[in-house]
Short mmCIF file of C-alpha atoms in Angstrom, two decimals:
data_model
loop_
_atom_site.label_atom_id
_atom_site.label_comp_id
_atom_site.label_asym_id
_atom_site.label_seq_id
_atom_site.Cartn_x
_atom_site.Cartn_y
_atom_site.Cartn_z
CA MET V 3 78.22 113.26 60.58
CA LYS V 4 81.35 111.15 60.66
CA VAL V 5 81.09 107.53 59.51
CA LEU V 6 83.50 104.69 60.24
CA VAL V 7 83.58 102.51 57.12
CA VAL V 8 84.60 98.95 58.00
CA GLY V 9 85.75 97.23 54.82
CA ALA V 10 86.51 100.60 53.20
CA ASN V 11 88.95 99.04 50.77
CA GLY V 12 86.28 96.71 49.35
CA GLN V 13 84.42 97.46 46.15
CA ILE V 14 81.33 98.93 47.83
CA GLY V 15 83.47 100.62 50.49
CA LYS V 16 85.56 102.57 48.01
CA GLN V 17 82.52 103.87 46.11
CA PHE V 18 80.73 104.74 49.33
CA VAL V 19 83.67 106.73 50.70
CA THR V 20 83.99 108.53 47.36
CA PHE V 21 80.30 109.52 47.49
CA ILE V 22 80.28 110.77 51.04
CA GLN V 23 83.48 112.77 50.68
CA ASP V 24 81.59 114.60 47.92
CA SER V 25 78.62 115.29 50.17
CA GLU V 26 78.33 118.15 52.60
CA LYS V 27 76.69 116.34 55.47
CA LEU V 28 78.83 113.20 55.71
CA GLU V 29 82.53 112.44 56.05
CA ALA V 30 84.33 109.13 56.24
CA ARG V 31 86.90 107.46 58.43
CA ALA V 32 88.13 104.51 56.35
CA MET V 33 89.06 101.44 58.38
CA ILE V 34 91.70 99.55 56.40
CA ARG V 35 93.83 96.50 57.07
CA GLN V 36 97.11 97.71 55.61
CA ILE V 37 98.64 101.14 55.75
CA GLU V 38 99.39 101.04 52.00
CA GLN V 39 95.65 100.98 51.34
CA GLY V 40 95.42 104.48 52.83
CA LEU V 41 96.56 106.54 49.85
CA PHE V 42 93.26 106.15 47.98
CA PHE V 43 91.35 107.55 50.95
CA GLU V 44 93.81 110.31 51.82
CA LYS V 45 93.46 111.61 48.27
CA LEU V 46 89.71 111.88 48.92
CA GLY V 47 90.38 113.78 52.12
CA ALA V 48 89.10 110.96 54.30
CA GLU V 49 90.62 109.91 57.61
CA THR V 50 91.98 106.38 57.89
CA ALA V 51 92.37 103.90 60.74
CA VAL V 52 94.54 100.81 60.30
CA VAL V 53 92.88 97.85 62.03
CA ASP V 54 92.66 94.18 61.07
CA LEU V 55 89.22 92.63 61.64
CA GLU V 56 91.05 89.73 63.24
CA ASP V 57 92.20 92.16 65.97
CA ASP V 58 90.21 92.42 69.19
CA VAL V 59 87.15 94.53 70.02
CA ASP V 60 89.29 97.21 71.73
CA ALA V 61 91.25 97.86 68.54
CA ILE V 62 88.04 98.34 66.56
CA ALA V 63 86.48 100.45 69.32
CA LYS V 64 89.50 102.73 69.24
CA ALA V 65 88.97 103.24 65.49
CA ALA V 66 85.29 103.97 66.15
CA LYS V 67 85.91 106.61 68.79
CA GLY V 68 84.17 109.87 68.01
CA VAL V 69 82.23 108.76 64.93
CA ASP V 70 78.45 109.09 64.64
CA ALA V 71 77.78 105.92 62.66
CA ILE V 72 79.43 102.68 61.54
CA VAL V 73 78.92 101.02 58.16
CA PHE V 74 79.98 97.36 58.04
CA THR V 75 80.73 96.40 54.44
CA ALA V 76 83.65 94.05 54.97
CA GLY V 77 83.65 90.58 53.48
CA SER V 78 86.17 87.79 53.35
CA GLY V 79 85.61 87.49 49.61
CA PRO V 80 85.67 84.42 47.40
CA ASN V 81 89.47 84.24 47.18
CA THR V 82 90.29 83.62 50.83
CA GLY V 83 90.24 80.33 52.69
CA LYS V 84 86.92 79.00 53.96
CA ASP V 85 88.12 79.61 57.52
CA LYS V 86 88.03 83.37 56.86
CA THR V 87 84.25 83.24 56.40
CA ILE V 88 83.63 82.58 60.09
CA MET V 89 86.51 84.87 61.16
CA ILE V 90 85.53 87.93 59.10
CA ASP V 91 81.91 87.70 57.96
CA LEU V 92 80.70 86.46 61.34
CA ASP V 93 83.23 87.23 64.07
CA GLY V 94 84.56 90.40 62.45
CA ALA V 95 81.00 91.71 62.20
CA VAL V 96 80.13 90.82 65.78
CA LYS V 97 83.34 92.40 67.07
CA THR V 98 82.45 95.58 65.16
CA ILE V 99 78.98 95.56 66.75
CA GLU V 100 80.56 95.13 70.20
CA ALA V 101 83.03 97.91 69.35
CA ALA V 102 80.13 100.21 68.47
CA LYS V 103 78.65 99.60 71.93
CA ALA V 104 82.03 100.10 73.61
CA ALA V 105 82.67 103.35 71.74
CA GLY V 106 79.14 104.63 72.31
CA VAL V 107 78.25 104.71 68.60
CA LYS V 108 74.51 104.09 68.26
CA ARG V 109 73.96 104.11 64.50
CA PHE V 110 74.99 100.92 62.68
CA ILE V 111 74.43 99.98 59.03
CA MET V 112 75.04 96.34 58.16
CA ILE V 113 75.58 95.30 54.56
CA SER V 114 74.27 91.77 54.69
CA SER V 115 73.50 89.18 52.05
CA PHE V 116 70.22 89.05 50.05
CA ASP V 117 68.57 86.38 52.19
CA THR V 118 70.05 85.27 55.51
CA THR V 119 67.03 83.43 56.88
CA ARG V 120 67.22 79.89 58.21
CA LYS V 121 65.26 78.85 55.09
CA ALA V 122 67.92 80.43 52.87
CA ILE V 123 70.66 78.52 54.71
CA GLN V 124 68.89 75.21 54.11
CA GLU V 125 68.31 76.02 50.43
CA SER V 126 71.88 77.19 49.72
CA PRO V 127 74.29 74.96 47.81
CA SER V 128 76.84 73.63 50.30
CA SER V 129 79.63 75.75 48.81
CA PHE V 130 77.65 78.93 49.60
CA ALA V 131 76.00 77.84 52.88
CA PRO V 132 78.94 78.78 55.16
CA TYR V 133 78.71 82.39 53.95
CA VAL V 134 74.94 82.54 54.47
CA ILE V 135 75.34 81.01 57.95
CA ALA V 136 77.99 83.62 58.86
CA LYS V 137 75.77 86.50 57.69
CA HIS V 138 72.74 84.93 59.44
CA TYR V 139 74.41 84.96 62.85
CA ALA V 140 75.92 88.43 62.37
CA ASP V 141 72.45 89.81 61.50
CA GLU V 142 70.91 88.00 64.48
CA TRP V 143 73.56 89.45 66.79
CA LEU V 144 72.80 92.97 65.56
CA ARG V 145 69.01 92.56 65.90
CA ASP V 146 69.55 91.55 69.52
CA THR V 147 71.27 94.86 70.42
CA ASP V 148 69.93 98.28 71.39
CA LEU V 149 71.83 99.90 68.53
CA ASP V 150 70.03 102.07 65.96
CA TYR V 151 70.61 99.54 63.23
CA THR V 152 69.59 99.12 59.62
CA ILE V 153 70.31 95.87 57.76
CA ILE V 154 70.62 96.17 53.99
CA HIS V 155 70.19 92.95 51.99
CA PRO V 156 71.51 93.58 48.46
CA GLY V 157 70.76 91.38 45.46
CA LEU V 158 73.49 89.87 43.29
CA LEU V 159 76.19 92.55 43.18
CA THR V 160 77.55 93.65 39.82
CA ASN V 161 80.14 96.17 38.70
CA ASP V 162 77.70 97.72 36.22
CA GLN V 163 77.39 101.48 36.31
CA GLY V 164 74.70 102.54 38.76
CA THR V 165 71.38 103.94 37.54
CA GLY V 166 70.46 105.63 40.81
CA LYS V 167 67.22 103.64 40.71
CA VAL V 168 66.34 100.62 42.80
CA ASN V 169 63.56 98.44 44.11
CA ALA V 170 63.76 98.32 47.91
CA ALA V 171 61.32 96.63 50.32
CA PRO V 172 61.37 94.08 53.16
CA THR V 173 61.20 91.39 50.47
CA VAL V 174 61.63 91.81 46.71
CA ASP V 175 62.18 89.36 43.87
CA ARG V 176 65.77 88.19 43.55
CA GLY V 177 67.82 90.19 41.03
CA GLU V 178 71.05 92.01 40.32
CA VAL V 179 72.10 95.39 41.63
CA PRO V 180 75.18 97.49 40.82
CA ARG V 181 77.55 98.05 43.75
CA GLU V 182 77.45 101.76 42.92
CA ASP V 183 73.72 101.86 43.68
CA ILE V 184 74.25 100.03 46.96
CA ALA V 185 76.77 102.72 47.92
CA LYS V 186 74.06 105.30 47.20
CA VAL V 187 71.52 103.33 49.21
CA ILE V 188 73.88 103.42 52.21
CA VAL V 189 74.14 107.21 51.94
CA ALA V 190 70.35 107.54 51.76
CA THR V 191 69.98 105.18 54.72
CA LEU V 192 72.30 107.31 56.83
CA GLU V 193 70.35 110.42 55.83
CA ASN V 194 66.96 108.91 56.73
CA ASP V 195 66.49 108.00 60.38
CA SER V 196 63.18 106.40 59.47
CA THR V 197 65.27 103.37 58.44
CA ILE V 198 66.34 102.75 62.05
CA GLY V 199 65.32 99.31 63.26
CA LYS V 200 64.45 98.21 59.73
CA GLU V 201 65.93 95.85 57.19
CA PHE V 202 65.25 95.59 53.50
CA GLN V 203 66.24 93.80 50.32
CA VAL V 204 67.33 95.91 47.36
CA VAL V 205 67.76 95.15 43.66
CA ALA V 206 67.88 97.25 40.50
CA GLY V 207 64.53 98.94 39.89
CA ASN V 208 62.59 102.04 38.95
CA ASP V 209 62.55 104.18 42.10
CA PRO V 210 65.13 106.92 42.69
CA VAL V 211 67.33 105.74 45.60
CA ASP V 212 66.40 108.50 48.02
CA GLU V 213 62.68 108.08 47.39
CA ALA V 214 62.95 104.28 47.69
CA VAL V 215 64.74 104.53 51.02
CA ARG V 216 62.49 107.25 52.44
CA SER V 217 59.35 105.26 51.71
CA LEU V 218 60.52 102.09 53.46
CA MET X 19 65.13 59.05 81.22
CA LYS X 20 65.62 58.86 77.47
CA VAL X 21 68.51 60.84 75.98
CA LEU X 22 68.98 61.88 72.36
CA VAL X 23 72.71 61.69 71.65
CA VAL X 24 73.66 64.02 68.79
CA GLY X 25 77.03 62.92 67.44
CA ALA X 26 76.51 59.42 68.83
CA ASN X 27 78.95 57.92 66.34
CA GLY X 28 81.79 60.14 67.60
CA GLN X 29 84.39 58.92 70.05
CA ILE X 30 82.74 60.40 73.14
CA GLY X 31 79.28 59.58 71.82
CA LYS X 32 79.98 55.86 71.48
CA GLN X 33 81.40 55.57 75.00
CA PHE X 34 78.55 57.59 76.44
CA VAL X 35 75.88 55.43 74.80
CA THR X 36 77.68 52.31 76.01
CA PHE X 37 77.67 53.62 79.60
CA ILE X 38 74.06 54.66 79.70
CA GLN X 39 72.77 51.45 78.13
CA ASP X 40 74.45 49.75 81.12
CA SER X 41 72.71 52.05 83.61
CA GLU X 42 69.22 51.50 84.95
CA LYS X 43 68.04 55.08 84.91
CA LEU X 44 69.10 56.20 81.44
CA GLU X 45 68.60 54.98 77.91
CA ALA X 46 69.88 56.38 74.63
CA ARG X 47 68.49 57.31 71.24
CA ALA X 48 71.56 57.58 69.03
CA MET X 49 71.31 60.23 66.30
CA ILE X 50 73.51 59.09 63.42
CA ARG X 51 74.17 60.40 59.95
CA GLN X 52 74.23 57.11 58.05
CA ILE X 53 72.08 54.06 58.55
CA GLU X 54 75.16 51.79 58.46
CA GLN X 55 76.35 53.43 61.69
CA GLY X 56 73.30 51.97 63.45
CA LEU X 57 74.54 48.43 64.04
CA PHE X 58 76.86 49.42 66.91
CA PHE X 59 73.96 51.04 68.76
CA GLU X 60 71.40 48.35 68.00
CA LYS X 61 73.75 45.79 69.55
CA LEU X 62 73.68 47.88 72.71
CA GLY X 63 69.90 47.93 72.65
CA ALA X 64 69.77 51.65 71.90
CA GLU X 65 67.28 53.30 69.56
CA THR X 66 68.65 55.11 66.51
CA ALA X 67 67.50 58.09 64.45
CA VAL X 68 69.13 58.79 61.09
CA VAL X 69 69.49 62.58 60.65
CA ASP X 70 72.24 64.67 59.07
CA LEU X 71 73.12 67.80 61.06
CA GLU X 72 73.00 69.65 57.75
CA ASP X 73 69.27 68.84 57.63
CA ASP X 74 66.76 71.37 58.93
CA VAL X 75 65.46 71.98 62.46
CA ASP X 76 62.30 69.96 61.78
CA ALA X 77 64.30 66.83 60.98
CA ILE X 78 66.24 67.13 64.24
CA ALA X 79 63.09 67.97 66.21
CA LYS X 80 61.47 64.81 64.88
CA ALA X 81 64.44 62.79 66.17
CA ALA X 82 64.12 64.55 69.55
CA LYS X 83 60.42 63.83 69.99
CA GLY X 84 59.66 62.11 73.28
CA VAL X 85 63.15 62.26 74.82
CA ASP X 86 63.85 63.86 78.20
CA ALA X 87 67.27 65.30 77.40
CA ILE X 88 69.61 66.04 74.52
CA VAL X 89 73.39 65.66 74.61
CA PHE X 90 75.23 67.52 71.83
CA THR X 91 78.60 65.90 71.28
CA ALA X 92 78.90 66.25 67.51
CA GLY X 93 81.96 67.82 65.93
CA SER X 94 83.11 68.31 62.38
CA GLY X 95 86.50 66.86 63.31
CA PRO X 96 89.93 67.74 61.99
CA ASN X 97 89.58 65.77 58.75
CA THR X 98 86.71 67.68 57.16
CA GLY X 99 86.85 70.91 55.19
CA LYS X 100 87.05 74.19 57.10
CA ASP X 101 83.55 75.02 55.84
CA LYS X 102 82.16 72.17 57.97
CA THR X 103 83.22 73.97 61.14
CA ILE X 104 80.58 76.66 60.73
CA MET X 105 78.03 74.19 59.34
CA ILE X 106 78.31 71.55 62.08
CA ASP X 107 79.99 72.99 65.18
CA LEU X 108 78.00 76.24 65.02
CA ASP X 109 74.91 75.83 62.87
CA GLY X 110 74.39 72.14 63.67
CA ALA X 111 74.52 72.98 67.38
CA VAL X 112 72.11 75.91 67.06
CA LYS X 113 69.68 73.84 64.99
CA THR X 114 69.79 71.17 67.70
CA ILE X 115 69.03 73.82 70.35
CA GLU X 116 66.10 75.09 68.25
CA ALA X 117 64.96 71.49 67.76
CA ALA X 118 64.98 70.99 71.54
CA LYS X 119 62.65 73.97 71.90
CA ALA X 120 60.42 72.75 69.07
CA ALA X 121 60.20 69.25 70.53
CA GLY X 122 59.64 70.54 74.08
CA VAL X 123 62.84 68.98 75.44
CA LYS X 124 64.06 71.17 78.32
CA ARG X 125 67.31 69.47 79.38
CA PHE X 126 70.32 70.14 77.13
CA ILE X 127 73.94 69.14 77.69
CA MET X 128 76.47 70.83 75.41
CA ILE X 129 79.94 69.36 74.99
CA SER X 130 81.88 72.52 74.23
CA SER X 131 85.59 73.27 73.94
CA PHE X 132 87.87 74.01 76.94
CA ASP X 133 87.74 77.79 76.58
CA THR X 134 85.29 79.52 74.24
CA THR X 135 85.61 83.04 75.59
CA ARG X 136 86.29 86.05 73.38
CA LYS X 137 89.79 86.13 74.95
CA ALA X 138 90.38 82.52 73.90
CA ILE X 139 89.37 83.35 70.33
CA GLN X 140 91.89 86.19 70.18
CA GLU X 141 94.66 84.01 71.65
CA SER X 142 94.04 81.00 69.39
CA PRO X 143 96.40 80.25 66.51
CA SER X 144 94.57 81.13 63.30
CA SER X 145 94.28 77.47 62.30
CA PHE X 146 92.29 76.77 65.48
CA ALA X 147 90.37 80.06 65.79
CA PRO X 148 87.48 79.10 63.46
CA TYR X 149 86.66 76.14 65.72
CA VAL X 150 86.77 78.28 68.88
CA ILE X 151 84.57 80.91 67.20
CA ALA X 152 82.02 78.25 66.20
CA LYS X 153 81.88 76.86 69.75
CA HIS X 154 81.72 80.41 71.20
CA TYR X 155 78.58 81.30 69.26
CA ALA X 156 76.94 77.93 69.88
CA ASP X 157 77.51 78.35 73.64
CA GLU X 158 76.21 81.92 73.51
CA TRP X 159 73.08 80.78 71.70
CA LEU X 160 72.41 78.15 74.36
CA ARG X 161 72.97 80.57 77.27
CA ASP X 162 70.38 82.87 75.73
CA THR X 163 67.62 80.22 75.86
CA ASP X 164 65.25 79.10 78.62
CA LEU X 165 66.47 75.52 78.33
CA ASP X 166 67.81 73.67 81.38
CA TYR X 167 71.31 73.63 80.00
CA THR X 168 74.72 72.56 81.20
CA ILE X 169 77.84 73.40 79.20
CA ILE X 170 80.79 71.04 79.69
CA HIS X 171 84.21 72.41 78.68
CA PRO X 172 86.62 69.44 78.47
CA GLY X 173 90.40 69.75 78.42
CA LEU X 174 92.55 68.21 75.69
CA LEU X 175 90.80 64.94 74.85
CA THR X 176 92.83 61.72 74.82
CA ASN X 177 92.01 58.10 74.14
CA ASP X 178 93.69 57.01 77.40
CA GLN X 179 91.70 54.69 79.60
CA GLY X 180 89.54 56.66 82.04
CA THR X 181 90.38 56.80 85.74
CA GLY X 182 86.92 57.85 86.86
CA LYS X 183 88.57 60.81 88.56
CA VAL X 184 88.55 64.42 87.38
CA ASN X 185 89.06 68.03 88.36
CA ALA X 186 85.90 70.00 87.52
CA ALA X 187 85.18 73.64 88.32
CA PRO X 188 84.12 76.84 86.49
CA THR X 189 87.80 77.31 85.65
CA VAL X 190 90.64 74.85 86.09
CA ASP X 191 94.22 74.73 84.81
CA ARG X 192 94.50 73.51 81.25
CA GLY X 193 95.23 69.76 80.96
CA GLU X 194 94.34 66.48 79.32
CA VAL X 195 91.30 64.34 80.02
CA PRO X 196 90.37 60.90 78.67
CA ARG X 197 87.24 60.81 76.50
CA GLU X 198 86.02 57.92 78.66
CA ASP X 199 85.94 60.20 81.70
CA ILE X 200 84.06 62.88 79.79
CA ALA X 201 81.44 60.27 78.92
CA LYS X 202 81.14 59.54 82.67
CA VAL X 203 80.91 63.26 83.43
CA ILE X 204 77.96 63.55 81.02
CA VAL X 205 76.17 60.70 82.83
CA ALA X 206 76.78 62.36 86.21
CA THR X 207 75.58 65.70 84.82
CA LEU X 208 72.31 64.16 83.65
CA GLU X 209 71.85 62.56 87.08
CA ASN X 210 72.47 65.82 88.99
CA ASP X 211 69.98 68.58 88.33
CA SER X 212 72.13 70.90 90.42
CA THR X 213 74.21 71.31 87.24
CA ILE X 214 71.34 73.07 85.44
CA GLY X 215 72.29 76.56 84.30
CA LYS X 216 75.96 75.91 85.02
CA GLU X 217 79.07 75.40 82.95
CA PHE X 218 82.41 73.98 83.97
CA GLN X 219 85.83 73.00 82.71
CA VAL X 220 87.03 69.46 83.35
CA VAL X 221 90.46 67.82 83.19
CA ALA X 222 91.98 64.68 84.70
CA GLY X 223 92.17 64.96 88.49
CA ASN X 224 91.65 63.38 91.88
CA ASP X 225 87.92 63.62 92.54
CA PRO X 226 85.57 60.76 91.71
CA VAL X 227 83.38 61.91 88.79
CA ASP X 228 80.06 61.80 90.63
CA GLU X 229 81.44 63.70 93.61
CA ALA X 230 83.12 66.29 91.37
CA VAL X 231 79.90 66.92 89.47
CA ARG X 232 77.67 66.97 92.55
CA SER X 233 79.83 69.60 94.25
CA LEU X 234 79.83 72.04 91.33
#
């Protein structure tokens, strides 16, 4: 199963590609913005595709050609201008969804934000609201497709070492979760088709990742 | 016919309220952000409702209660932070659409941007793209409803005195158009139910506004 990783050079993306290049069932095609970012992935034996999320749907569809699944884990990050939030977190996500359709890729895993409901938008501090709004509309766009989607809503991401154990359910109490464990959750999601059409929140917890994902 | 004007204190909004308070068939309820903005509208004999577009759907729905139509002509403007683009031009518009549904108001006139297609997004300079993206998703959200909508796509807005004459069609050549004429186009749109379910671009031209709108 070949997986296009959009946002491969991000913190979750890099760990995820590392995991799946180690696995027997999955292999990655890393979508990166700059050719210099490719070395990391080539060393892992992963394919790369150089596409900017500000490019058009056709460019992304070309990168998606022949893969079996797409994982969207790109984010504009806190260090870019506020205008990038709408361009990457919303429009970049929607263009990737449209590219999946165009390339005939049915399986789509969205790494969303912990809570992207209308209520969460209204309760967000105004500095954070634009990000929640962007993720809200990207999630809505995906729900409205015929793709085999799963939407993962991680808690507050940390760089702590993963424990391999999480608490995953449609709604869980807010909490932290290591990026490494989210990368493992994505792998388990791809390996369990029972997650198709579902979405879930995930924080650090007591259940082994595979068991947590299988029992969703 | 009572019309809730969202963005009443904007340049188009003020002219539009002035026109319809002069007409016999239409009357305005001006939705404004600050109570001090109300004096202008009270002098015209228009009702006011004080609601911030960053408030929730319920607050907007309350302002929309009992009106026959909603005109969305709010915009974050060029002098606010980039984060306001997604909060007002996209999320403020969508919340107003949801408020129309909640309040049972079927008729909805959206003042959009000249070209909000995916192609226009890709061709926009990156300083302008966030605005086009916001308007694109707001228009898409409206098209996907059962509301009796009309989407007006004005050319480059000027403060020139209106001529009462325009060129309006699904697509026209790019050009300028006085805000005063757009205000007249909104009036004509409300008076012509043949515009329901349609959208059109409008620039300065040779056809009297009412004739141009009736023949769409």
